[in-house]
mmCIF file of C-alpha atoms and ligand atoms in Angstrom:
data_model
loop_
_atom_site.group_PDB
_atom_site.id
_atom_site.type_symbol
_atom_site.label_atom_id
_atom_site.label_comp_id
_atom_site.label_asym_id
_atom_site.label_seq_id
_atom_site.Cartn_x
_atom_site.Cartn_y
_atom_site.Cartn_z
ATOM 1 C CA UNK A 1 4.902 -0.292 16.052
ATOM 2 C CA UNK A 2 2.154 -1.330 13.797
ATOM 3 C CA UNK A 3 -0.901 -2.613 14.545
ATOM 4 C CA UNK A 4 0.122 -5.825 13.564
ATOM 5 C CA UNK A 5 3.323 -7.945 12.638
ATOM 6 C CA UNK A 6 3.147 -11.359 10.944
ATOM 7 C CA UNK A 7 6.737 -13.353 11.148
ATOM 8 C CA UNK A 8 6.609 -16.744 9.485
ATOM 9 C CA UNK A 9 3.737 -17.914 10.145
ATOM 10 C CA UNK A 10 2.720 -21.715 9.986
ATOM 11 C CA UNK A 11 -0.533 -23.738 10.032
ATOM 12 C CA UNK A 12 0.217 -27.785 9.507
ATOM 13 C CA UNK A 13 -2.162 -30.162 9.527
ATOM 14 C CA UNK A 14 -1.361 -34.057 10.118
ATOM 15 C CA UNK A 15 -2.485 -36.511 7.593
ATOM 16 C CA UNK A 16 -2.624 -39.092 9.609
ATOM 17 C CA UNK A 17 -2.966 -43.412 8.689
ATOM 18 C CA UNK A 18 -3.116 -46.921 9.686
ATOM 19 C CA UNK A 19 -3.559 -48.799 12.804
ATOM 20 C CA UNK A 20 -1.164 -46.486 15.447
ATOM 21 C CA UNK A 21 -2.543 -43.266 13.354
ATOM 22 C CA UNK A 22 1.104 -42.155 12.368
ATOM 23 C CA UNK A 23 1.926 -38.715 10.845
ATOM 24 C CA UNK A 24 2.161 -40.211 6.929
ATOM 25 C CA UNK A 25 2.307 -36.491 5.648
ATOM 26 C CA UNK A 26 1.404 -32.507 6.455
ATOM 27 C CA UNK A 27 -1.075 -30.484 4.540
ATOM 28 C CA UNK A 28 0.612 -26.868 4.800
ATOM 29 C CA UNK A 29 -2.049 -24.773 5.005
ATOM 30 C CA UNK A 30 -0.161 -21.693 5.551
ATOM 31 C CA UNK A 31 3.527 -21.810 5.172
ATOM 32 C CA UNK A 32 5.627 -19.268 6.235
ATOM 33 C CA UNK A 33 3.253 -16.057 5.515
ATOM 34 C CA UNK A 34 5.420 -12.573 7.254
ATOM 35 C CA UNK A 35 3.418 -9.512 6.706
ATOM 36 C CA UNK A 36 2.303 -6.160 8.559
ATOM 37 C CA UNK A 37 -0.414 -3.726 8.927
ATOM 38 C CA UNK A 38 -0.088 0.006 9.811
ATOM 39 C CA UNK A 39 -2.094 1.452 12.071
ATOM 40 C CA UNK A 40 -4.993 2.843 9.376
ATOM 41 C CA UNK A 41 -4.109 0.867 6.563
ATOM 42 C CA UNK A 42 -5.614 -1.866 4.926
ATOM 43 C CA UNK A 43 -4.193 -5.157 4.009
ATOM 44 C CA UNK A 44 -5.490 -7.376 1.260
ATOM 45 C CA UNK A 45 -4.871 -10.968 1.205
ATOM 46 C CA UNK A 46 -5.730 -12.454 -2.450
ATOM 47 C CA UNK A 47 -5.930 -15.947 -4.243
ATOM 48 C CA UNK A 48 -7.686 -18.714 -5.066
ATOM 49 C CA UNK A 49 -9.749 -20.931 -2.927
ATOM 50 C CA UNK A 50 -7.851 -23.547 -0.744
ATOM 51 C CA UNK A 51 -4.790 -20.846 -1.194
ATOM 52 C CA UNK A 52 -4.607 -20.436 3.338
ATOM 53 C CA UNK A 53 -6.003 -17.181 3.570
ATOM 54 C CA UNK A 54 -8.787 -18.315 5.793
ATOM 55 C CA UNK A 55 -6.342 -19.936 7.734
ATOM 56 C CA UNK A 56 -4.129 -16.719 8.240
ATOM 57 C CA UNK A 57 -6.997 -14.824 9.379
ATOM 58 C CA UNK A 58 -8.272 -17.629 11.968
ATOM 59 C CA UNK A 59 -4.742 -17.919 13.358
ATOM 60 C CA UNK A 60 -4.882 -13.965 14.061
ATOM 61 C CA UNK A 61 -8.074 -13.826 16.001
ATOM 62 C CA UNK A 62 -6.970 -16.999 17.446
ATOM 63 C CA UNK A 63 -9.578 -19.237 16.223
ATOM 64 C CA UNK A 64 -6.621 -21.504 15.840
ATOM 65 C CA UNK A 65 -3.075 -21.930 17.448
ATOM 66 C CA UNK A 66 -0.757 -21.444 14.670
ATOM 67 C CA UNK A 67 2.152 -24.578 14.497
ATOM 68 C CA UNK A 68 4.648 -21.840 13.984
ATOM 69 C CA UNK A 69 5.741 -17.780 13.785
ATOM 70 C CA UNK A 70 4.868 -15.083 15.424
ATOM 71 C CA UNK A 71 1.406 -12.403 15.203
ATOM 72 C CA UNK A 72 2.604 -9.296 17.188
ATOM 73 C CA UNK A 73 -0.055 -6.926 18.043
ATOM 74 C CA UNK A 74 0.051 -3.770 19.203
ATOM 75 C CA UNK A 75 -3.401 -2.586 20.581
ATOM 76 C CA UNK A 76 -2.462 0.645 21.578
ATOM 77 C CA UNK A 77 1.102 1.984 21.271
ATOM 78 C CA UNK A 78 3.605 0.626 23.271
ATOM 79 C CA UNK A 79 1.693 -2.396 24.274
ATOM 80 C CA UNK A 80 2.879 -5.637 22.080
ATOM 81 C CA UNK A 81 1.198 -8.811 22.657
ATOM 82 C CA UNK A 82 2.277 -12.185 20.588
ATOM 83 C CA UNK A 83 -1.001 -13.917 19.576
ATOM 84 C CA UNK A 84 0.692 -16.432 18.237
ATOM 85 C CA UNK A 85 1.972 -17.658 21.174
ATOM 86 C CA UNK A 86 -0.467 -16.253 24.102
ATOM 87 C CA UNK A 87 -2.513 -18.407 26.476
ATOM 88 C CA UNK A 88 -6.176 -18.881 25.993
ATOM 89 C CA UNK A 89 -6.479 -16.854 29.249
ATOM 90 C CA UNK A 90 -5.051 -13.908 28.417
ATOM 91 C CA UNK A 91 -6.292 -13.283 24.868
ATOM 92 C CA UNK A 92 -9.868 -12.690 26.296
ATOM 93 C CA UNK A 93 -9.066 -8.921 27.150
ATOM 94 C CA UNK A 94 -7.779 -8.710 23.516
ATOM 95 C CA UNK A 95 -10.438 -9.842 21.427
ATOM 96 C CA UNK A 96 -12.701 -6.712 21.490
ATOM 97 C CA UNK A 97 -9.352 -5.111 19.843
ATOM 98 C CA UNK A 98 -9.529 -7.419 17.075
ATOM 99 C CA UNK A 99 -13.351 -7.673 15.577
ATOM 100 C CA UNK A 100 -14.405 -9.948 12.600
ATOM 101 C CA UNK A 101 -16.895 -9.253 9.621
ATOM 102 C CA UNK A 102 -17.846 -12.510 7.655
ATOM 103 C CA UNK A 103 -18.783 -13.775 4.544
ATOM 104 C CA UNK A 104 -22.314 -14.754 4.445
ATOM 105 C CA UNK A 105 -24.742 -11.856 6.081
ATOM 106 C CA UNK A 106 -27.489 -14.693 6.176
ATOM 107 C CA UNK A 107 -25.487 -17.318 8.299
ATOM 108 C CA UNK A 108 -23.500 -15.117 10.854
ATOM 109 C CA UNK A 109 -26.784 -12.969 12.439
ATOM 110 C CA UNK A 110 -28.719 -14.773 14.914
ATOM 111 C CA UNK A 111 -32.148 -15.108 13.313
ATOM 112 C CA UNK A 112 -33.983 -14.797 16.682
ATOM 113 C CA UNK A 113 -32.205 -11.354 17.708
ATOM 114 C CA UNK A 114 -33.577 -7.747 17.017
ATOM 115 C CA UNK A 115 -30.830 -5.750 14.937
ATOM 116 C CA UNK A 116 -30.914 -3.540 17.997
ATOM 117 C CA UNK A 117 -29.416 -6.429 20.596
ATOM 118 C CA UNK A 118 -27.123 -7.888 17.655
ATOM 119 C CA UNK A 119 -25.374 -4.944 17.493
ATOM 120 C CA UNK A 120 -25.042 -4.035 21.077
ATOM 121 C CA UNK A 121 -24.318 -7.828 22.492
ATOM 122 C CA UNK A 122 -20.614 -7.045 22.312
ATOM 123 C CA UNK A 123 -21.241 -4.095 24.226
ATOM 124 C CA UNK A 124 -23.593 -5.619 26.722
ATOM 125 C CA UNK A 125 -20.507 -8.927 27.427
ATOM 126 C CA UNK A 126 -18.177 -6.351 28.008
ATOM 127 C CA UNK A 127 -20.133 -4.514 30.804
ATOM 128 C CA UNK A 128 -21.279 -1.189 28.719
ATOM 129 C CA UNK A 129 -24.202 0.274 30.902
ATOM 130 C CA UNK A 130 -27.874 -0.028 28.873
ATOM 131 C CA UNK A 131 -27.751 3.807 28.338
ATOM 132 C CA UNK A 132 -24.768 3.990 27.004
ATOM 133 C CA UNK A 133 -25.308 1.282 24.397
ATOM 134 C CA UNK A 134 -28.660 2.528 23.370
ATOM 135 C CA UNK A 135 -26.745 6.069 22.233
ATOM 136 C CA UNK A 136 -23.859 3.945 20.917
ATOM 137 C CA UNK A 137 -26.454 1.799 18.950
ATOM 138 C CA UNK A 138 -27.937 5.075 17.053
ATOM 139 C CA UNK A 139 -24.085 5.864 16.184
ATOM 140 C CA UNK A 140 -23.461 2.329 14.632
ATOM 141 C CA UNK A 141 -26.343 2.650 12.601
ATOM 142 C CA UNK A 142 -25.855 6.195 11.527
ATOM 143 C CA UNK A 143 -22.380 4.938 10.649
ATOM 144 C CA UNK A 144 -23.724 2.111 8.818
ATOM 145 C CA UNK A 145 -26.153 4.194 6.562
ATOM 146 C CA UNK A 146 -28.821 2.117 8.484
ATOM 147 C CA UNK A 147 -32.496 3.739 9.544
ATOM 148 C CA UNK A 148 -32.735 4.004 13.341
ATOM 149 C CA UNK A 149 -36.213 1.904 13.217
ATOM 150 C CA UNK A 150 -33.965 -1.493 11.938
ATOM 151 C CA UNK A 151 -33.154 -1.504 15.591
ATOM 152 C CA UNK A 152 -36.247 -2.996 16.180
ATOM 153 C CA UNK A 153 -36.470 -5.791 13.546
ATOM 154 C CA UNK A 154 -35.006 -9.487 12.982
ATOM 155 C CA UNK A 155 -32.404 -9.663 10.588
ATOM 156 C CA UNK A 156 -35.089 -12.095 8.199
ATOM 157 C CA UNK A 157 -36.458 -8.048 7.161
ATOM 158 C CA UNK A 158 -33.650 -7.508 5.098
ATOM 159 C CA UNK A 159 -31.252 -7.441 2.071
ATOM 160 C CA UNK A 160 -28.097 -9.388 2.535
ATOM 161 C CA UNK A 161 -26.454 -5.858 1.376
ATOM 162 C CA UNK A 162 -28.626 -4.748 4.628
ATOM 163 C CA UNK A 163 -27.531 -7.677 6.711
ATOM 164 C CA UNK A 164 -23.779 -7.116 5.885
ATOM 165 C CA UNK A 165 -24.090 -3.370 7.420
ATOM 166 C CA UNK A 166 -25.661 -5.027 10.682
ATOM 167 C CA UNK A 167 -22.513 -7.422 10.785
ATOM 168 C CA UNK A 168 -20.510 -4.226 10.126
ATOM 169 C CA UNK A 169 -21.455 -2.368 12.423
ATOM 170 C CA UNK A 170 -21.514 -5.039 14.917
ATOM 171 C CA UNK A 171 -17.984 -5.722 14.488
ATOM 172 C CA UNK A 172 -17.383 -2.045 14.871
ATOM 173 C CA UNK A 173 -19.596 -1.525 18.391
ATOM 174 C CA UNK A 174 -16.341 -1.659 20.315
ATOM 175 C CA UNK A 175 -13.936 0.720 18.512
ATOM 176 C CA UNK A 176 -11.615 -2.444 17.477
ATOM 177 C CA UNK A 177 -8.037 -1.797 16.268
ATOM 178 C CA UNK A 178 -7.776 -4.074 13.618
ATOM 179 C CA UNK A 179 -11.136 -5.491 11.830
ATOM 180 C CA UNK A 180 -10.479 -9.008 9.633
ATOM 181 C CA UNK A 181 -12.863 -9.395 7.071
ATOM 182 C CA UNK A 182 -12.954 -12.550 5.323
ATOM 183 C CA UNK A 183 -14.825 -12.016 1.914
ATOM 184 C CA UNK A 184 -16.623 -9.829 3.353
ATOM 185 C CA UNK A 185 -18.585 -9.025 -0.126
ATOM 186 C CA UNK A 186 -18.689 -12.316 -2.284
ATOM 187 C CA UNK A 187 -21.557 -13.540 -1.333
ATOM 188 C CA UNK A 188 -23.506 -10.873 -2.461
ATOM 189 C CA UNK A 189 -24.773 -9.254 -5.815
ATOM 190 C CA UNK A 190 -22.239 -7.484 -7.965
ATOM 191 C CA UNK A 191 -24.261 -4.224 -7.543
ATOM 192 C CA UNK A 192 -24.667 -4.943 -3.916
ATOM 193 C CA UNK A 193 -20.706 -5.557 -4.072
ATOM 194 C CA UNK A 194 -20.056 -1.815 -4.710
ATOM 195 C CA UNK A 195 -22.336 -0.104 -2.120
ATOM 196 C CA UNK A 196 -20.502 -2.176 0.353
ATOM 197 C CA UNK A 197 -17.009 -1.564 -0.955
ATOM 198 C CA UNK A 198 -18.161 2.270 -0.559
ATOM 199 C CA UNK A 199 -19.548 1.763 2.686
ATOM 200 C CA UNK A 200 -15.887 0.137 3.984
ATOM 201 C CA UNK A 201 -13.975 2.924 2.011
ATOM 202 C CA UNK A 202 -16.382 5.183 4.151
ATOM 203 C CA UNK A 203 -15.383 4.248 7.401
ATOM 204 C CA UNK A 204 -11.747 4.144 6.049
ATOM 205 C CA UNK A 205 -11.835 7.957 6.045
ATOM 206 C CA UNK A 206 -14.264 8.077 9.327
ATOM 207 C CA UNK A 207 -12.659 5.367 11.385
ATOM 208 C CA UNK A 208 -9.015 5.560 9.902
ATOM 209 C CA UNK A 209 -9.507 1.541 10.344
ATOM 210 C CA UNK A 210 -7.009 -0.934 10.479
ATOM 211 C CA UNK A 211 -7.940 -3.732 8.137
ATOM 212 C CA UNK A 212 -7.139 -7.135 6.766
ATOM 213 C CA UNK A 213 -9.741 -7.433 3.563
ATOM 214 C CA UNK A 214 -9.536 -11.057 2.165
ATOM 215 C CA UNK A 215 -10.394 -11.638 -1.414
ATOM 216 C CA UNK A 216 -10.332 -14.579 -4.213
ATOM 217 C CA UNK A 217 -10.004 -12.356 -6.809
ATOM 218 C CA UNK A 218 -8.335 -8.719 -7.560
ATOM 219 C CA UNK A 219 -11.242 -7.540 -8.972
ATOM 220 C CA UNK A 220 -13.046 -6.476 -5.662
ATOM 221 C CA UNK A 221 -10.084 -5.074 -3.831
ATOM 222 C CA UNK A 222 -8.732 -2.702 -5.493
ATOM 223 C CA UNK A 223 -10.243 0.319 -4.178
ATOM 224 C CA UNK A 224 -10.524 -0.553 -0.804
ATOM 225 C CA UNK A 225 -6.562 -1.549 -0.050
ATOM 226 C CA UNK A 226 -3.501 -0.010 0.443
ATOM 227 C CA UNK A 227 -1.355 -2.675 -0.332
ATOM 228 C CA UNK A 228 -2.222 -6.312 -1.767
ATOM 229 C CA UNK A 229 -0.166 -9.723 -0.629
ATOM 230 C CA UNK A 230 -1.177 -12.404 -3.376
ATOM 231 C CA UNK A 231 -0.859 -15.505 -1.936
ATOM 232 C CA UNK A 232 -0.524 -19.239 -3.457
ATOM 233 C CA UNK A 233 -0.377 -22.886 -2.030
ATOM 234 C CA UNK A 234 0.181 -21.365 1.723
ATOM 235 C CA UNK A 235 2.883 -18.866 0.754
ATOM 236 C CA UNK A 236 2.915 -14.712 -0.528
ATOM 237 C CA UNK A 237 4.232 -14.874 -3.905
ATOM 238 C CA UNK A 238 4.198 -10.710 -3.868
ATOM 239 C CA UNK A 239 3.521 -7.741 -2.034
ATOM 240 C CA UNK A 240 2.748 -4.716 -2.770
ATOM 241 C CA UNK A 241 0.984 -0.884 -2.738
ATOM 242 C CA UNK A 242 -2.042 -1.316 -4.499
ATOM 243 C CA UNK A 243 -1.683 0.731 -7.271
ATOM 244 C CA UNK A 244 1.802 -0.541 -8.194
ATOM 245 C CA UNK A 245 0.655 -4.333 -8.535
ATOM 246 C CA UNK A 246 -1.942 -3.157 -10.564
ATOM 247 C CA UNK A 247 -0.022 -0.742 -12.815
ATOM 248 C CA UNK A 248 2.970 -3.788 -13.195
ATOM 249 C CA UNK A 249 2.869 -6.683 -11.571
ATOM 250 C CA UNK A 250 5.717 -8.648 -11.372
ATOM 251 C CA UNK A 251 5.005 -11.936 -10.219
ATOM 252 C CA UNK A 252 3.178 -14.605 -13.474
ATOM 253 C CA UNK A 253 0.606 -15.595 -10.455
ATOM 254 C CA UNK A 254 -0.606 -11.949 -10.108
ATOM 255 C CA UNK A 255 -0.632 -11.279 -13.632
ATOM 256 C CA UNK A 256 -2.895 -14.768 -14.108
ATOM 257 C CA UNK A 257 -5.289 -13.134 -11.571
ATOM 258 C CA UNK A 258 -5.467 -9.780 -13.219
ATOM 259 C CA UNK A 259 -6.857 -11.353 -15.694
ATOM 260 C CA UNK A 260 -10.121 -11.323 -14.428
ATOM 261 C CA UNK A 261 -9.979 -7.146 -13.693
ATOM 262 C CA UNK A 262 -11.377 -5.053 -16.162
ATOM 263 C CA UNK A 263 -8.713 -3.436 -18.063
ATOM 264 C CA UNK A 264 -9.380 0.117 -19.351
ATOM 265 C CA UNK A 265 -7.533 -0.688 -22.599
ATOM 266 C CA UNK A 266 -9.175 -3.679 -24.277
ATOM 267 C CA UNK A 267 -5.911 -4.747 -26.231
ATOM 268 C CA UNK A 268 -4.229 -5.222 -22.903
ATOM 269 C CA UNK A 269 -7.506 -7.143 -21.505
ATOM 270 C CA UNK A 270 -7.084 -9.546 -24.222
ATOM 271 C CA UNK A 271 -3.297 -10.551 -24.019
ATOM 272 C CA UNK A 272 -3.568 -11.215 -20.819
ATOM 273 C CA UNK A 273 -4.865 -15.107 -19.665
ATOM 274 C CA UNK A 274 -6.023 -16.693 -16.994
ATOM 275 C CA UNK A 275 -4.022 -19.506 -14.864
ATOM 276 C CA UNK A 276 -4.940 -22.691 -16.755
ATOM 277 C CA UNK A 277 -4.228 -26.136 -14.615
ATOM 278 C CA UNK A 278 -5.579 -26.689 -11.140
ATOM 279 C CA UNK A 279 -4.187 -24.915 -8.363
ATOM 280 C CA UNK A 280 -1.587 -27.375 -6.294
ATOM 281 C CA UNK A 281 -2.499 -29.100 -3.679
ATOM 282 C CA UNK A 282 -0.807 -28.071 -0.155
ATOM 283 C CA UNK A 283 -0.943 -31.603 1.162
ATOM 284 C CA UNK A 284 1.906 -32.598 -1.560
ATOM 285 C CA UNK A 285 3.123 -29.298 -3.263
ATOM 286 C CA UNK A 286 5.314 -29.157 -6.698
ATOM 287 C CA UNK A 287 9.002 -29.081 -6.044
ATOM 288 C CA UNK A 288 10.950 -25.578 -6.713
ATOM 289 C CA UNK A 289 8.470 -23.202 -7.564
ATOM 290 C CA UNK A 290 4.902 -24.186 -6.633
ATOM 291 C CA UNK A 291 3.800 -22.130 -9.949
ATOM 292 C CA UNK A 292 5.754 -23.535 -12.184
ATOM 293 C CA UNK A 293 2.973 -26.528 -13.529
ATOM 294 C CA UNK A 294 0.943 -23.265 -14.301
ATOM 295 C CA UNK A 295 3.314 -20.662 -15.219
ATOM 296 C CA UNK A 296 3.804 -20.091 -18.601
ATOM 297 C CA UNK A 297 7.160 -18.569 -17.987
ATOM 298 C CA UNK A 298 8.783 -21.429 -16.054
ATOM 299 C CA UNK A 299 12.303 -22.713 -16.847
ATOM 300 C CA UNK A 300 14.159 -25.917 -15.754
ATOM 301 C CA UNK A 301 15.291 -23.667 -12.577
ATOM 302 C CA UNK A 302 11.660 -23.251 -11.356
ATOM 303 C CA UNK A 303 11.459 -27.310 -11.357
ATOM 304 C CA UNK A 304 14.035 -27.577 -8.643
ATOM 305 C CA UNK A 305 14.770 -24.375 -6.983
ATOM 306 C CA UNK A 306 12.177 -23.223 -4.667
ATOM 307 C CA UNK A 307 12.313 -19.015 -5.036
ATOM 308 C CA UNK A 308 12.208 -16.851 -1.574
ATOM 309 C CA UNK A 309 10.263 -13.483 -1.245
ATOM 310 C CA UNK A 310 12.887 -11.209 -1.998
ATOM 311 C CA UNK A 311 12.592 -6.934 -2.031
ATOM 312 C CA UNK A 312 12.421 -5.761 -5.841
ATOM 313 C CA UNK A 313 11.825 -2.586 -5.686
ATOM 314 C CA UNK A 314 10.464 -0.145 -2.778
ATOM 315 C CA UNK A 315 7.526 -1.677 -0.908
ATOM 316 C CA UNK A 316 6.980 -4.701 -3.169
ATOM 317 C CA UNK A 317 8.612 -8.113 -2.312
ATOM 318 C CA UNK A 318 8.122 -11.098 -4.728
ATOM 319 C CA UNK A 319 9.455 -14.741 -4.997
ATOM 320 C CA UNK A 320 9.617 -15.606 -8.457
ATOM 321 C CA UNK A 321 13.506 -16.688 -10.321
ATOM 322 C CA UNK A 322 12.426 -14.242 -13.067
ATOM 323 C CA UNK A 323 10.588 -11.329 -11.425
ATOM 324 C CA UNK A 324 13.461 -8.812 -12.893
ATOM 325 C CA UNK A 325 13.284 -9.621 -16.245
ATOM 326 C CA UNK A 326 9.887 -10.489 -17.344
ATOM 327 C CA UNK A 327 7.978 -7.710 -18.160
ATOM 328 C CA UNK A 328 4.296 -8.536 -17.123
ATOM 329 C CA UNK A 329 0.850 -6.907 -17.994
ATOM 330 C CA UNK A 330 -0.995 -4.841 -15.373
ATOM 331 C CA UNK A 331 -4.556 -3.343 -15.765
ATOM 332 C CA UNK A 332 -2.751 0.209 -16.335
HETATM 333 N N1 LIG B 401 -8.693 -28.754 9.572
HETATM 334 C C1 LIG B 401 -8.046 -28.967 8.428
HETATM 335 N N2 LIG B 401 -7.419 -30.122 8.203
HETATM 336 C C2 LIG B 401 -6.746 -30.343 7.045
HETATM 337 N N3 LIG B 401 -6.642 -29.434 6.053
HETATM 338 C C3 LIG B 401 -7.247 -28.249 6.221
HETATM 339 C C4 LIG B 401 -7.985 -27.957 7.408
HETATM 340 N N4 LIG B 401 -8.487 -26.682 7.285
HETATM 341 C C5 LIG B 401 -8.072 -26.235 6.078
HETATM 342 N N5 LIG B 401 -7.348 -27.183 5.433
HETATM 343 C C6 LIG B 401 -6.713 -27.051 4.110
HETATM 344 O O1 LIG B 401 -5.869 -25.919 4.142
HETATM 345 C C7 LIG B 401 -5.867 -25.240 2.898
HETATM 346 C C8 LIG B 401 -6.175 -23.773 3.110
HETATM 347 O O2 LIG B 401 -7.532 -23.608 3.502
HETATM 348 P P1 LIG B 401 -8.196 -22.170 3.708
HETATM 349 O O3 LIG B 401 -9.580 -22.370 4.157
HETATM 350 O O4 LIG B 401 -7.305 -21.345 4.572
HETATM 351 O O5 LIG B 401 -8.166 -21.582 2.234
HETATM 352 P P2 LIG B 401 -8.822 -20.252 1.652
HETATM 353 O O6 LIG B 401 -7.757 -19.551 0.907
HETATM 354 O O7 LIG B 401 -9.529 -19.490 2.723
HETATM 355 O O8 LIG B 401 -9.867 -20.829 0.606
HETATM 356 P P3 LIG B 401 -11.334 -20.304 0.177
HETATM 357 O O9 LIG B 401 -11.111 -19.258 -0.878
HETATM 358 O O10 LIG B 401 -11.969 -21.542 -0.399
HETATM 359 O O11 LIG B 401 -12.034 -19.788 1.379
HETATM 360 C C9 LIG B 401 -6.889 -25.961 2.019
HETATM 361 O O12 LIG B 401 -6.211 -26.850 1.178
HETATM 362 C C10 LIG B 401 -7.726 -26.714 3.011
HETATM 363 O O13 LIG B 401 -8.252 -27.881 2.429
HETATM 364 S S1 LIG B 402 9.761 -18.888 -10.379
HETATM 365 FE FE1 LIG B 402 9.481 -19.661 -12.466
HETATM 366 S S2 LIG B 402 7.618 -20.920 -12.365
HETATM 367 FE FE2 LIG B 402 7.645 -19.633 -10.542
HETATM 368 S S3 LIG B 402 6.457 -17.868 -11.117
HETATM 369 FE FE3 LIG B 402 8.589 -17.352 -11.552
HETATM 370 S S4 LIG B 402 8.904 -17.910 -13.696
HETATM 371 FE FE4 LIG B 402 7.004 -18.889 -13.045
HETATM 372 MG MG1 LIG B 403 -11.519 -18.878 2.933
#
């Protein structure tokens, strides 16, 4: 199986009012996401802020119980857990499968910590004697492009690039399965960006990681994903290998986001525009397609019919009424 298997997934929140506190609406975070992830491949999840993508990630390491679908993972071959579903209890043995790098280096490192102990403290919780850790330790930092003598230092002594390669190799320390990084570069410097793009692209090779890379833009992703899913207002809008989204995407969204990627030909980087309008708002989402106030491509159909993610060609899914016969710009 792969590593992991994402069926309809669902995160609702209440809006609750008056007096007695009654449910007067739902914001739908997430809203009906299906995905997977082979073992060694990466996953990128893309779109604009507010779009769920945090809240798909939180749902898989269980940071929050999902209101519906399912989040099979397989650990190891053979063994299938749903996380989705799973009591409190027994996710505990799972979590050092599933490790987590975040966005900001400067928040997520305990200021009062050596590098040294940061790194090893998952190692240390789950019983890994001190000799063992302290040869493990010189790995992670080998691994991390990181001089053994940061062991002994507090994370204030460097670079956020630096800081991101302690939270990297952190969330490495236990040999996870599947690593969910949640923008794991945009809070750093453009320049910065890169190194740690390589660095990921790195342990790709090393590691053969499994990986779920979350991104606002396409900009950052390309190189360091398999396959993209695009989402918008809680929903994929299309899905596919990396190069082929690029090359022609076929969904208006994705081509509004490619506008912001470089494009080797400067005639194509000028036809294509950005989404104008504000991005929906989950709480009360447009009716048919939730695109269509933005899409310059929308006909009376997209008002009232809402379209379903449907296979276009091999490996690429996309719900749009007219994915077949527009014919979209891609970064070639
Ligand atoms: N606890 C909550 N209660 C109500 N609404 C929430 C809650 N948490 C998130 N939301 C809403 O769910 C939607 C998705 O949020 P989420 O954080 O997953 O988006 P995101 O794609 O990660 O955005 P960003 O790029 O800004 O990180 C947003 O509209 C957000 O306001
Ligand atoms: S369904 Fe219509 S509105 Fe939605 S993306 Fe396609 S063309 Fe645009
Ligand atoms: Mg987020």
């Amino acid at each position: 199986m792969n590593v992991l298997e994402v069926q309809d997934l669902r995160k609702h929140y209440p809006i609750r009012a008056g007096l007695l506190r009654r449910e007067v609406g739902r914001v739908r975070a997430v809203d009906g996401v299906s995905f997977h992830i082979a073992r060694g491949e990466t996953l990128a999840l893309v779109g604009e802020s507010g779009c769920g993508k945090t809240t798909v990630s939180r749902c898989i390491l269980r940071a929050l119980r999902p209101s519906a679908g399912s989040i099979r993972f397989a650990p190891e071959e053979g063994q299938e857990v749903d996380l989705a579903t799973l009591p409190k209890r027994q996710m505990r043995p799972l979590r050092r499968h599933i490790q987590m790098i975040f966005q900001d280096p400067y928040a997520s490192l305990n200021p009062r910590m050596m590098v040294g102990d940061i790194i090893t403290e998952p190692l240390k919780v789950n019983g890994v004697p001190a000799a063992e850790r302290r040869e493990r330790l010189m790995e992670l930092l080998e691994l991390v492009q990181m001089p053994p003598a940061a062991r002994s230092r507090f994370p204030h002594a460097f670079s956020g690039g630096q800081r991101q390669r302690i939270g990297i190799a952190r969330a490495l320390a236990l040999h996870p399965q599947l690593v969910v990084a949640d923008e794991p570069v945009s809070a750093l410097d453009v320049s910065v960006q890169a190194q740690i793009i390589n660095l990921l692209l790195d342990l790709q090779d090393r590691l053969g990681l499994s990986m779920l890379f979350v991104a606002h833009d396409l900009s950052v992703v390309r190189h360091v994903s398999d396959r993209v899913a695009v989402m918008y207002v809680g929903r994929i809008v299309e899905i596919a290998p990396t190069d082929a989204l690029y090359r022609a995407p076929r969904h208006p969204y994705t081509e509004a986001l490619l506008a912001a990627v470089p494009a080797p030909d400067p005639a194509r980087q000028q036809r294509r525009e950005a989404a104008r309008g504000e991005v929906a708002d989950p709480a009360n989402p447009p009716p048919g397609c939730a695109f269509h106030p933005r899409c310059p491509y929308a006909v009376e159909r997209c008002r009232v019919e809402r379209p379903e993610l449907a296979a276009t060609e091999s490996g690429r899914w996309v719900s749009c009424h007219r994915a077949r016969e527009l014919d979209l710009l891609g970064v070639g």
